[in-house]
PDB file of C-alpha atoms in Angstrom:
ATOM      1  CA  MET D  69      80.887 -41.326  32.126  1.00  0.00           C
ATOM      2  CA  ASP D  70      83.416 -39.574  33.952  1.00  0.00           C
ATOM      3  CA  SER D  71      83.248 -35.827  34.865  1.00  0.00           C
ATOM      4  CA  ALA D  72      84.659 -34.150  31.961  1.00  0.00           C
ATOM      5  CA  GLY D  73      81.424 -36.178  30.093  1.00  0.00           C
ATOM      6  CA  GLY D  74      83.733 -38.479  28.318  1.00  0.00           C
ATOM      7  CA  SER D  75      83.537 -42.472  28.437  1.00  0.00           C
ATOM      8  CA  PHE D  76      86.251 -44.187  30.627  1.00  0.00           C
ATOM      9  CA  LEU D  77      87.831 -47.520  29.010  1.00  0.00           C
ATOM     10  CA  VAL D  78      86.433 -50.547  30.134  1.00  0.00           C
ATOM     11  CA  VAL D  79      89.694 -51.931  30.244  1.00  0.00           C
ATOM     12  CA  ASP D  80      91.130 -49.290  32.522  1.00  0.00           C
ATOM     13  CA  ALA D  81      88.582 -50.372  35.143  1.00  0.00           C
ATOM     14  CA  ILE D  82      89.272 -53.901  34.827  1.00  0.00           C
ATOM     15  CA  LYS D  83      93.369 -53.085  34.967  1.00  0.00           C
ATOM     16  CA  ASP D  84      92.634 -51.312  38.317  1.00  0.00           C
ATOM     17  CA  VAL D  85      90.849 -54.364  39.816  1.00  0.00           C
ATOM     18  CA  LEU D  86      93.427 -56.785  38.280  1.00  0.00           C
ATOM     19  CA  SER D  87      96.346 -54.359  39.549  1.00  0.00           C
ATOM     20  CA  SER D  88      95.220 -54.855  43.539  1.00  0.00           C
ATOM     21  CA  VAL D  89      95.126 -58.464  43.488  1.00  0.00           C
ATOM     22  CA  LYS D  90      98.114 -59.751  44.821  1.00  0.00           C
ATOM     23  CA  ASN D  91      98.077 -63.728  44.709  1.00  0.00           C
ATOM     24  CA  THR D  92      99.396 -64.220  40.984  1.00  0.00           C
ATOM     25  CA  GLU D  93      97.102 -67.176  40.670  1.00  0.00           C
ATOM     26  CA  ARG D  94      94.209 -65.815  41.338  1.00  0.00           C
ATOM     27  CA  HIS D  95      95.359 -62.677  38.904  1.00  0.00           C
ATOM     28  CA  ALA D  96      95.980 -65.168  36.154  1.00  0.00           C
ATOM     29  CA  GLU D  97      92.555 -66.018  37.021  1.00  0.00           C
ATOM     30  CA  MET D  98      90.818 -63.162  36.578  1.00  0.00           C
ATOM     31  CA  THR D  99      92.762 -62.210  33.877  1.00  0.00           C
ATOM     32  CA  LYS D 100      91.587 -64.739  31.606  1.00  0.00           C
ATOM     33  CA  ILE D 101      87.896 -64.401  32.822  1.00  0.00           C
ATOM     34  CA  LEU D 102      88.123 -60.370  31.970  1.00  0.00           C
ATOM     35  CA  SER D 103      90.164 -60.680  28.820  1.00  0.00           C
ATOM     36  CA  PRO D 104      87.205 -60.355  26.489  1.00  0.00           C
ATOM     37  CA  PHE D 105      85.542 -57.458  27.616  1.00  0.00           C
ATOM     38  CA  MET D 106      89.085 -55.338  27.646  1.00  0.00           C
ATOM     39  CA  GLU D 107      89.010 -55.342  23.683  1.00  0.00           C
ATOM     40  CA  ARG D 108      86.336 -54.453  20.772  1.00  0.00           C
ATOM     41  CA  SER D 109      86.534 -57.023  18.283  1.00  0.00           C
ATOM     42  CA  ASP D 110      88.446 -54.264  15.997  1.00  0.00           C
ATOM     43  CA  GLY D 111      91.377 -54.117  18.562  1.00  0.00           C
ATOM     44  CA  ALA D 112      90.209 -51.405  19.888  1.00  0.00           C
ATOM     45  CA  ASP D 113      90.279 -50.666  23.724  1.00  0.00           C
ATOM     46  CA  LEU D 114      86.492 -50.903  25.229  1.00  0.00           C
ATOM     47  CA  SER D 115      84.835 -47.698  26.170  1.00  0.00           C
ATOM     48  CA  TYR D 116      82.218 -47.868  28.989  1.00  0.00           C
ATOM     49  CA  ASP D 117      79.186 -46.794  26.239  1.00  0.00           C
ATOM     50  CA  ASP D 118      80.414 -49.708  23.758  1.00  0.00           C
ATOM     51  CA  PHE D 119      80.334 -51.934  27.085  1.00  0.00           C
ATOM     52  CA  MET D 120      77.276 -51.317  27.546  1.00  0.00           C
ATOM     53  CA  LYS D 121      75.422 -51.641  23.875  1.00  0.00           C
ATOM     54  CA  GLU D 122      77.658 -54.920  23.792  1.00  0.00           C
ATOM     55  CA  TYR D 123      76.590 -56.155  27.459  1.00  0.00           C
TER      56      TYR D 123
END
């Protein structure tokens, strides 16, 4: 949870990690691995709470 008491989005954390990857080949590989964690089955962004329930 963030300091405001709400859930931060897992997708934001993943995008932050991916943005720090300078090697484009490695970035593509990491994106492929992490993509399933970026959205819920209904297409909405995955919150930390949803992530914890699912995984």
